[in-house]
Short mmCIF file of C-alpha atoms and ligand atoms in Angstrom, two decimals:
data_model
loop_
_atom_site.label_atom_id
_atom_site.label_comp_id
_atom_site.label_asym_id
_atom_site.label_seq_id
_atom_site.Cartn_x
_atom_site.Cartn_y
_atom_site.Cartn_z
CA UNK A 29 -86.58 332.01 129.22
CA UNK A 30 -88.18 330.15 132.10
CA UNK A 31 -86.14 328.62 134.91
CA UNK A 32 -87.81 325.27 135.53
CA UNK A 33 -85.99 323.84 138.55
CA UNK A 34 -84.52 325.43 141.68
CA UNK A 35 -81.06 326.69 140.75
CA UNK A 36 -78.05 326.24 143.03
CA UNK A 37 -76.65 329.55 141.75
CA UNK A 38 -79.52 331.41 143.45
CA UNK A 39 -78.39 330.09 146.84
CA UNK A 40 -74.71 331.08 146.62
CA UNK A 41 -73.78 333.93 148.95
CA UNK A 42 -72.41 336.95 147.07
CA UNK A 43 -68.61 336.97 146.89
CA UNK A 44 -68.21 334.19 149.47
CA UNK A 45 -66.18 332.31 146.82
CA UNK A 46 -63.83 335.23 146.20
CA UNK A 47 -63.25 335.71 149.94
CA UNK A 48 -62.52 331.99 150.33
CA UNK A 49 -60.13 332.16 147.36
CA UNK A 50 -58.01 335.02 148.76
CA UNK A 51 -57.75 333.14 152.06
CA UNK A 52 -55.80 330.55 150.05
CA UNK A 53 -52.73 331.08 147.91
CA UNK A 54 -53.13 330.68 144.11
CA UNK A 55 -51.91 327.04 144.06
CA UNK A 56 -54.39 326.36 146.89
CA UNK A 57 -57.24 327.70 144.72
CA UNK A 58 -56.15 325.49 141.83
CA UNK A 59 -55.94 322.50 144.18
CA UNK A 60 -59.52 323.17 145.36
CA UNK A 61 -60.80 323.33 141.79
CA UNK A 62 -58.97 320.07 140.98
CA UNK A 63 -60.41 318.37 144.08
CA UNK A 64 -63.94 319.37 143.05
CA UNK A 65 -63.47 317.47 139.76
CA UNK A 66 -65.26 320.22 137.79
CA UNK A 67 -64.93 319.87 134.03
CA UNK A 68 -65.56 322.65 131.52
CA UNK A 69 -69.25 323.27 130.84
CA UNK A 70 -68.67 324.46 127.24
CA UNK A 71 -68.94 320.94 125.81
CA UNK A 72 -65.45 319.44 125.57
CA UNK A 73 -65.29 318.68 129.30
CA UNK A 74 -61.63 319.50 129.89
CA UNK A 75 -60.78 319.51 133.66
CA UNK A 76 -60.82 323.16 134.75
CA UNK A 77 -58.23 322.80 137.52
CA UNK A 78 -55.74 321.24 135.12
CA UNK A 79 -56.33 323.98 132.54
CA UNK A 80 -55.61 326.64 135.16
CA UNK A 81 -52.55 324.77 136.40
CA UNK A 82 -51.14 324.71 132.86
CA UNK A 83 -51.88 328.43 132.31
CA UNK A 84 -50.28 329.34 135.66
CA UNK A 85 -47.18 327.25 134.89
CA UNK A 86 -46.63 328.53 131.32
CA UNK A 87 -43.97 331.26 131.15
CA UNK A 88 -45.55 334.70 130.72
CA UNK A 89 -42.97 335.89 128.20
CA UNK A 90 -45.06 338.95 127.28
CA UNK A 91 -45.48 339.84 130.94
CA UNK A 92 -49.17 338.99 131.19
CA UNK A 93 -51.75 336.23 131.30
CA UNK A 94 -55.45 336.39 130.40
CA UNK A 95 -58.78 335.01 131.57
CA UNK A 96 -61.38 334.77 128.80
CA UNK A 97 -65.03 333.94 129.36
CA UNK A 98 -66.62 332.29 126.34
CA UNK A 99 -70.14 333.70 126.13
CA UNK A 100 -70.51 333.14 122.39
CA UNK A 101 -73.23 330.51 122.91
CA UNK A 102 -73.90 329.76 119.24
CA UNK A 103 -74.72 326.05 119.43
CA UNK A 104 -78.30 325.57 118.18
CA UNK A 105 -80.51 324.68 121.15
CA UNK A 106 -78.22 326.22 123.78
CA UNK A 107 -79.50 329.16 125.82
CA UNK A 108 -78.38 328.49 129.41
CA UNK A 109 -75.44 330.96 129.34
CA UNK A 110 -77.82 333.76 128.39
CA UNK A 111 -79.87 332.90 131.49
CA UNK A 112 -76.82 332.70 133.76
CA UNK A 113 -75.56 336.09 132.52
CA UNK A 114 -79.00 337.64 132.96
CA UNK A 115 -79.71 336.19 136.41
CA UNK A 116 -76.29 335.80 138.06
CA UNK A 117 -73.72 338.02 136.27
CA UNK A 118 -71.91 338.66 139.57
CA UNK A 119 -71.24 334.96 139.98
CA UNK A 120 -69.67 334.75 136.51
CA UNK A 121 -67.47 337.81 137.09
CA UNK A 122 -66.56 336.46 140.53
CA UNK A 123 -65.47 333.15 138.96
CA UNK A 124 -63.37 335.04 136.39
CA UNK A 125 -61.75 337.07 139.18
CA UNK A 126 -60.93 333.87 141.07
CA UNK A 127 -59.36 332.52 137.87
CA UNK A 128 -57.30 335.71 137.55
CA UNK A 129 -56.02 335.24 141.10
CA UNK A 130 -55.28 331.54 140.50
CA UNK A 131 -53.31 331.89 137.26
CA UNK A 132 -51.78 335.33 137.88
CA UNK A 133 -53.73 337.27 135.24
CA UNK A 134 -54.51 340.96 135.53
CA UNK A 135 -56.98 341.12 132.64
CA UNK A 136 -60.20 339.30 131.87
CA UNK A 137 -62.41 339.50 128.80
CA UNK A 138 -66.04 338.50 128.44
CA UNK A 139 -66.54 337.55 124.77
CA UNK A 140 -70.26 338.18 124.39
CA UNK A 141 -72.32 336.72 121.56
CA UNK A 142 -73.20 339.47 119.08
CA UNK A 143 -76.92 338.71 119.42
CA UNK A 144 -76.68 339.30 123.19
CA UNK A 145 -75.80 342.99 122.73
CA UNK A 146 -79.03 343.89 124.55
CA UNK A 147 -77.46 342.44 127.74
CA UNK A 148 -74.36 344.60 127.58
CA UNK A 149 -75.62 347.68 129.52
CA UNK A 150 -76.66 345.53 132.50
CA UNK A 151 -73.36 343.65 132.40
CA UNK A 152 -71.38 346.91 132.25
CA UNK A 153 -73.39 348.17 135.27
CA UNK A 154 -72.50 345.01 137.13
CA UNK A 155 -68.80 345.50 136.34
CA UNK A 156 -69.02 349.14 137.49
CA UNK A 157 -70.60 348.11 140.80
CA UNK A 158 -67.89 345.51 141.31
CA UNK A 159 -65.16 348.11 140.70
CA UNK A 160 -66.79 350.47 143.21
CA UNK A 161 -66.91 347.64 145.76
CA UNK A 162 -63.20 346.85 145.19
CA UNK A 163 -64.14 343.44 143.78
CA UNK A 164 -62.32 344.46 140.59
CA UNK A 165 -59.42 346.84 140.10
CA UNK A 166 -56.31 347.28 142.22
CA UNK A 167 -55.74 345.40 145.49
CA UNK A 168 -58.97 343.38 145.35
CA UNK A 169 -60.36 342.43 148.78
CA UNK A 170 -57.42 344.35 150.30
CA UNK A 171 -54.88 341.90 148.87
CA UNK A 172 -51.77 343.77 147.77
CA UNK A 173 -50.77 342.73 144.25
CA UNK A 174 -54.19 341.22 143.42
CA UNK A 175 -55.09 343.48 140.49
CA UNK A 176 -57.67 342.30 138.00
CA UNK A 177 -60.25 343.92 135.75
CA UNK A 178 -62.70 342.70 133.12
CA UNK A 179 -63.92 344.23 129.90
CA UNK A 180 -66.57 343.11 127.43
CA UNK A 181 -65.79 342.36 123.79
CA UNK A 182 -68.69 341.84 121.41
CA UNK A 183 -68.64 338.63 119.36
CA UNK A 184 -68.46 338.64 115.58
CA UNK A 185 -71.66 336.77 114.85
CA UNK A 186 -70.22 333.46 113.62
CA UNK A 187 -70.71 330.07 115.29
CA UNK A 188 -67.04 329.16 114.76
CA UNK A 189 -65.98 332.14 116.91
CA UNK A 190 -67.07 330.04 119.92
CA UNK A 191 -64.17 327.68 119.21
CA UNK A 192 -61.57 328.95 121.61
CA UNK A 193 -58.72 329.64 119.16
CA UNK A 194 -61.05 331.30 116.62
CA UNK A 195 -62.41 333.35 119.53
CA UNK A 196 -58.88 334.49 120.37
CA UNK A 197 -58.23 335.43 116.72
CA UNK A 198 -61.47 337.43 116.78
CA UNK A 199 -60.44 339.12 120.05
CA UNK A 200 -57.20 340.14 118.36
CA UNK A 201 -59.24 341.86 115.65
CA UNK A 202 -58.71 339.20 113.00
CA UNK A 203 -61.11 337.00 111.06
CA UNK A 204 -62.40 334.32 113.46
CA UNK A 205 -60.68 331.18 112.18
CA UNK A 206 -59.38 328.31 114.31
CA UNK A 207 -55.62 328.11 114.85
CA UNK A 208 -53.37 325.09 114.54
CA UNK A 209 -52.69 323.49 117.91
CA UNK A 210 -50.23 323.15 119.58
CA UNK A 211 -49.48 325.63 120.95
CA UNK A 212 -52.65 325.53 123.08
CA UNK A 213 -54.09 328.78 124.47
CA UNK A 214 -52.87 327.93 127.98
CA UNK A 215 -49.35 328.34 126.59
CA UNK A 216 -49.82 330.92 123.81
CA UNK A 217 -53.34 332.35 123.64
CA UNK A 218 -54.46 335.98 123.49
CA UNK A 219 -51.59 338.18 122.22
CA UNK A 220 -49.31 335.14 122.56
CA UNK A 221 -49.78 335.04 126.35
CA UNK A 222 -50.96 332.10 128.51
CA UNK A 223 -54.76 332.25 128.46
CA UNK A 224 -57.51 330.22 130.06
CA UNK A 225 -60.72 330.20 128.04
CA UNK A 226 -63.70 328.92 129.99
CA UNK A 227 -67.43 328.76 129.53
CA UNK A 228 -69.85 331.08 131.39
CA UNK A 229 -71.29 328.22 133.44
CA UNK A 230 -67.81 326.95 134.34
CA UNK A 231 -66.93 330.31 135.93
CA UNK A 232 -70.21 330.39 137.86
CA UNK A 233 -69.53 326.89 139.26
CA UNK A 234 -65.99 327.95 140.21
CA UNK A 235 -67.42 330.70 142.44
CA UNK A 236 -69.93 328.21 143.90
CA UNK A 237 -67.18 325.63 144.57
CA UNK A 238 -65.03 328.13 146.43
CA UNK A 239 -68.09 329.25 148.43
CA UNK A 240 -69.45 325.76 149.29
CA UNK A 241 -66.29 323.63 149.15
CA UNK A 242 -64.84 321.09 146.73
CA UNK A 243 -66.32 318.17 148.66
CA UNK A 244 -69.86 319.51 148.27
CA UNK A 245 -69.46 319.72 144.49
CA UNK A 246 -67.68 316.36 144.15
CA UNK A 247 -70.53 314.71 146.08
CA UNK A 248 -73.00 315.49 143.27
CA UNK A 249 -73.08 313.66 139.93
CA UNK A 250 -71.08 310.59 138.93
CA UNK A 251 -67.51 309.32 139.14
CA UNK A 252 -66.32 311.09 135.97
CA UNK A 253 -68.96 313.84 135.75
CA UNK A 254 -69.02 315.86 138.94
CA UNK A 255 -71.57 318.43 139.98
CA UNK A 256 -74.87 319.71 138.64
CA UNK A 257 -75.36 320.73 135.00
CA UNK A 258 -77.64 323.33 133.48
CA UNK A 259 -79.50 322.13 130.42
CA UNK A 260 -81.38 324.23 127.86
CA UNK A 261 -84.23 321.96 126.86
CA UNK A 262 -86.36 322.73 123.82
CA UNK A 263 -88.33 321.08 121.05
CA UNK A 264 -91.54 319.06 121.16
CA UNK A 265 -92.19 319.25 124.90
CA UNK A 266 -94.70 320.81 127.26
CA UNK A 267 -92.25 322.80 129.40
CA UNK A 268 -89.21 324.17 127.51
CA UNK A 269 -86.67 326.11 129.55
CA UNK A 270 -83.48 325.90 131.57
CA UNK A 271 -83.19 323.04 134.06
CA UNK A 272 -80.56 322.02 136.59
CA UNK A 273 -79.95 318.29 137.01
CA UNK A 274 -77.13 316.28 138.52
CA UNK A 275 -74.91 314.60 135.94
CA UNK A 276 -75.89 310.95 135.50
CA UNK A 277 -79.61 311.63 134.97
CA UNK A 278 -81.26 309.41 132.35
CA UNK A 279 -82.91 310.82 129.25
CA UNK A 280 -86.15 309.17 130.40
CA UNK A 281 -86.07 311.16 133.65
CA UNK A 282 -85.30 314.38 131.77
CA UNK A 283 -88.26 313.74 129.46
CA UNK A 284 -90.56 313.14 132.43
CA UNK A 285 -89.53 316.49 133.95
CA UNK A 286 -90.06 318.46 130.72
CA UNK A 287 -93.26 316.77 129.55
CA UNK A 288 -91.81 314.98 126.55
CA UNK A 289 -92.42 311.30 127.29
CA UNK A 290 -93.75 310.59 123.79
CA UNK A 291 -90.52 311.68 122.03
CA UNK A 292 -89.21 309.54 119.18
CA UNK A 293 -85.63 310.80 119.72
CA UNK A 294 -83.59 313.32 121.70
CA UNK A 295 -80.61 315.23 120.38
CA UNK A 296 -78.11 315.69 123.18
CA UNK A 297 -75.37 318.25 122.55
CA UNK A 298 -77.07 320.40 119.94
CA UNK A 299 -76.40 320.32 116.22
CA UNK A 300 -73.04 318.66 116.78
CA UNK A 301 -74.39 316.17 119.32
CA UNK A 302 -75.94 312.70 119.19
CA UNK A 303 -79.46 311.74 118.15
CA UNK A 304 -80.62 309.17 120.72
CA UNK A 305 -83.61 306.96 119.76
CA UNK A 306 -86.42 306.08 122.19
CA UNK A 307 -84.98 302.57 122.63
CA UNK A 308 -81.94 304.17 124.32
CA UNK A 309 -83.65 306.56 126.72
CA UNK A 310 -82.00 304.78 129.68
CA UNK A 311 -78.72 306.39 128.58
CA UNK A 312 -77.33 309.07 130.85
CA UNK A 313 -76.12 312.65 130.51
CA UNK A 314 -72.47 312.92 131.51
CA UNK A 315 -68.97 312.49 130.14
CA UNK A 316 -69.18 308.69 130.54
CA UNK A 317 -72.03 308.53 128.04
CA UNK A 318 -73.73 311.55 126.43
CA UNK A 319 -71.78 314.74 126.93
CA UNK A 320 -73.36 318.10 126.21
CA UNK A 321 -72.53 321.76 126.56
CA UNK A 322 -76.16 322.14 127.57
CA UNK A 323 -78.40 321.65 124.54
CA UNK A 324 -81.11 319.00 124.66
CA UNK A 325 -83.55 319.05 121.74
CA UNK A 326 -86.57 316.77 121.91
CA UNK A 327 -87.98 315.38 118.67
CA UNK A 328 -91.68 314.50 118.80
CA UNK A 329 -93.25 311.42 117.15
CA UNK A 330 -94.58 313.29 114.10
CA UNK A 331 -91.31 314.71 112.82
CA UNK A 332 -89.27 313.36 109.93
CA UNK A 333 -85.72 312.87 111.20
CA UNK A 334 -84.38 313.69 107.76
CA UNK A 335 -85.92 317.17 108.09
CA UNK A 336 -84.05 317.54 111.38
CA UNK A 337 -80.79 316.40 109.75
CA UNK A 338 -81.34 318.81 106.84
CA UNK A 339 -81.89 321.70 109.23
CA UNK A 340 -78.63 321.05 111.10
CA UNK A 341 -76.65 320.32 107.95
CA UNK A 342 -77.77 323.61 106.40
CA UNK A 343 -76.44 325.32 109.53
CA UNK A 344 -73.03 323.64 109.22
CA UNK A 345 -72.72 324.29 105.49
CA UNK A 346 -73.35 328.00 106.27
CA UNK A 347 -71.13 328.20 109.35
CA UNK A 348 -68.04 326.29 108.15
CA UNK A 349 -65.26 328.89 108.06
CA UNK A 350 -63.96 327.26 104.87
CA UNK A 351 -60.36 326.94 106.00
CA UNK A 352 -60.12 323.16 105.54
CA UNK A 353 -61.51 320.94 102.77
CA UNK A 354 -63.17 318.08 104.73
CA UNK A 355 -65.45 320.55 106.49
CA UNK A 356 -65.95 323.08 103.70
CA UNK A 357 -66.86 320.49 101.03
CA UNK A 358 -68.01 317.68 103.32
CA UNK A 359 -70.87 319.63 104.88
CA UNK A 360 -72.20 320.67 101.47
CA UNK A 361 -71.99 317.05 100.22
CA UNK A 362 -73.85 315.78 103.29
CA UNK A 363 -76.56 318.40 102.78
CA UNK A 364 -76.95 317.39 99.14
CA UNK A 365 -77.07 313.73 100.24
CA UNK A 366 -79.85 314.38 102.76
CA UNK A 367 -81.86 316.15 100.07
CA UNK A 368 -81.32 313.19 97.70
CA UNK A 369 -82.49 310.84 100.46
CA UNK A 370 -85.60 312.95 101.01
CA UNK A 371 -86.40 312.75 97.30
CA UNK A 372 -85.76 308.99 97.28
CA UNK A 373 -82.87 309.47 94.86
CA UNK A 374 -79.96 308.13 96.93
CA UNK A 375 -78.70 304.59 96.36
CA UNK A 376 -77.49 302.41 99.22
CA UNK A 377 -74.02 302.53 97.68
CA UNK A 378 -73.92 306.34 97.65
CA UNK A 379 -75.23 306.36 101.21
CA UNK A 380 -72.26 304.22 102.22
CA UNK A 381 -69.95 306.73 100.49
CA UNK A 382 -71.59 309.52 102.50
CA UNK A 383 -71.07 307.59 105.73
CA UNK A 384 -67.43 307.10 104.85
CA UNK A 385 -67.19 310.84 104.12
CA UNK A 386 -68.50 311.43 107.66
CA UNK A 387 -65.57 309.40 109.00
CA UNK A 388 -63.12 311.47 106.97
CA UNK A 389 -64.64 314.71 108.27
CA UNK A 390 -64.43 313.48 111.86
CA UNK A 391 -60.72 312.69 111.64
CA UNK A 392 -59.42 315.18 109.08
CA UNK A 393 -61.21 318.44 109.92
CA UNK A 394 -59.09 321.03 111.64
CA UNK A 395 -61.45 322.00 114.45
CA UNK A 396 -64.38 320.73 116.45
CA UNK A 397 -66.93 322.22 114.04
CA UNK A 398 -65.98 319.96 111.13
CA UNK A 399 -65.09 317.04 113.40
CA UNK A 400 -68.51 316.97 115.05
CA UNK A 401 -70.75 318.24 112.23
CA UNK A 402 -71.56 314.72 110.85
CA UNK A 403 -72.62 313.38 114.29
CA UNK A 404 -76.37 313.94 114.04
CA UNK A 405 -76.52 312.73 110.40
CA UNK A 406 -74.55 309.61 111.31
CA UNK A 407 -76.60 308.78 114.38
CA UNK A 408 -79.90 309.25 112.51
CA UNK A 409 -78.76 307.12 109.59
CA UNK A 410 -77.35 304.41 111.83
CA UNK A 411 -80.72 304.10 113.59
CA UNK A 412 -82.92 304.45 110.54
CA UNK A 413 -80.80 303.00 107.75
CA UNK A 414 -83.32 300.38 106.65
CA UNK A 415 -86.35 302.70 106.80
CA UNK A 416 -84.49 305.42 104.91
CA UNK A 417 -83.10 303.08 102.26
CA UNK A 418 -86.53 301.45 101.82
CA UNK A 419 -88.02 304.76 100.81
CA UNK A 420 -85.01 305.42 98.58
CA UNK A 421 -85.15 303.44 95.36
CA UNK A 422 -81.61 303.21 93.97
CA UNK A 423 -81.36 305.52 91.00
CA UNK A 424 -77.68 306.48 91.03
C1 FMN B 515 -67.51 325.39 116.60
C2 FMN B 515 -67.36 325.48 118.08
C3 FMN B 515 -68.14 326.38 118.80
C4 FMN B 515 -68.00 326.49 120.18
N1 FMN B 515 -68.80 327.36 120.85
C5 FMN B 515 -68.64 327.48 122.19
C6 FMN B 515 -69.44 328.43 122.92
O1 FMN B 515 -70.27 329.14 122.36
N2 FMN B 515 -69.25 328.51 124.26
C7 FMN B 515 -68.31 327.74 124.91
O2 FMN B 515 -68.13 327.87 126.13
N3 FMN B 515 -67.56 326.84 124.26
C8 FMN B 515 -67.70 326.71 122.92
N4 FMN B 515 -66.90 325.82 122.24
C9 FMN B 515 -65.87 325.09 123.01
C10 FMN B 515 -64.62 325.98 123.20
O3 FMN B 515 -63.73 325.75 122.11
C11 FMN B 515 -63.87 325.64 124.49
O4 FMN B 515 -63.69 324.25 124.59
C12 FMN B 515 -64.60 326.12 125.76
O5 FMN B 515 -64.91 327.48 125.69
C13 FMN B 515 -63.69 325.88 126.95
O6 FMN B 515 -64.36 326.20 128.14
P1 FMN B 515 -64.66 325.10 129.25
O7 FMN B 515 -63.38 324.34 129.46
O8 FMN B 515 -65.08 325.87 130.44
O9 FMN B 515 -65.75 324.23 128.70
C14 FMN B 515 -67.04 325.67 120.86
C15 FMN B 515 -66.26 324.76 120.14
C16 FMN B 515 -66.43 324.66 118.77
C17 FMN B 515 -65.60 323.67 118.03
S1 SF4 B 516 -63.23 322.30 110.52
FE1 SF4 B 516 -64.55 323.77 109.44
S2 SF4 B 516 -64.78 325.48 110.82
FE2 SF4 B 516 -63.03 324.26 111.56
S3 SF4 B 516 -61.22 325.16 110.55
FE3 SF4 B 516 -61.95 323.56 109.17
S4 SF4 B 516 -63.34 324.64 107.75
FE4 SF4 B 516 -63.06 325.98 109.52
#
């Protein structure tokens, strides 16, 4: 997949971040990460420094703590983690090692999407080289007591396994189903031990922050969305690929860069994101407005938005783990509703029922999959209600 803009990761000196980290004590590393303002790049945007602080403070009753890198990357339209792991695996492993030092973990796991199995030999080679260079193993960088190693665990091939508690279940050899929270993984995660689960890109930025300084990172982006963000941009555009932009960029500017100025809508955040109409292209990418784990899908002028909604809804109906009713039944009902709308067989009254069902799914589903699965349907219908209802003579 093509890299379309210069990437900061390419300019980071190898292992400068790890060296800077061991020059500090673990609380000093956590303080640096907090000062940088970096938030998790996996989509939810939880502050990374705070997550690590909680994991470091939680009692390690089983005698260990864990660092888990979420490389499940199953969100439709997201492919930036694949690029990071192919181009800069050292940076990701370095960030995980820094996390191990910061929270007092001796073991790290890379949970690698099943479809990325082809990458595993290169990643294992990278880990081997790091062990030989004493960047993993016992007494890393000559620091007595700094022992940390990483192994790779192949994902189970389900989208829900990217949800951090389902991922932990899967790592423990069980069916990948989300857990009730609390307790959160920072308190009781893998094997009941305090665990930080972070996205691939988050770990790479951690290494960059330690190398270049918290101030450098905090100087990029906006008040609540610090730093640069990698976006996987696809759809009806001239130049699909992976781009790096500072947070706060407008959709209009993104479209100019990718050759998609004639778009009718842009879906920010993948299948569980928001469908933004052309009238709102001054909106910005960042936690203040449109947050995204990295997926930006551009919808050209000739597409039927109901086809887009049907495509995503089919995905959710297939990928729901089935544990809770709002998600298991709700996604099937929404899919049926979209098909009724396409056939012109959905009354305005039934459409209102479907929209109310979306609200129920958002509040009553157990995990982020069910909670966010109605987003695209809702945003399309909110924009296009009159056009859709006009082509839908009320028959039921
Ligand atoms: C259904 C579902 C799938 C997810 N898939 C991923 C994924 O593939 N990669 C990822 O980093 N986070 C994914 N997440 C978010 C994780 O639960 C978690 O928030 C994230 O790994 C935390 O890392 P961060 O704080 O660095 O963003 C998913 C969440 C849900 C609800
Ligand atoms: S919301 Fe969906 S995916 Fe999440 S636990 Fe419930 S059924 Fe499973």
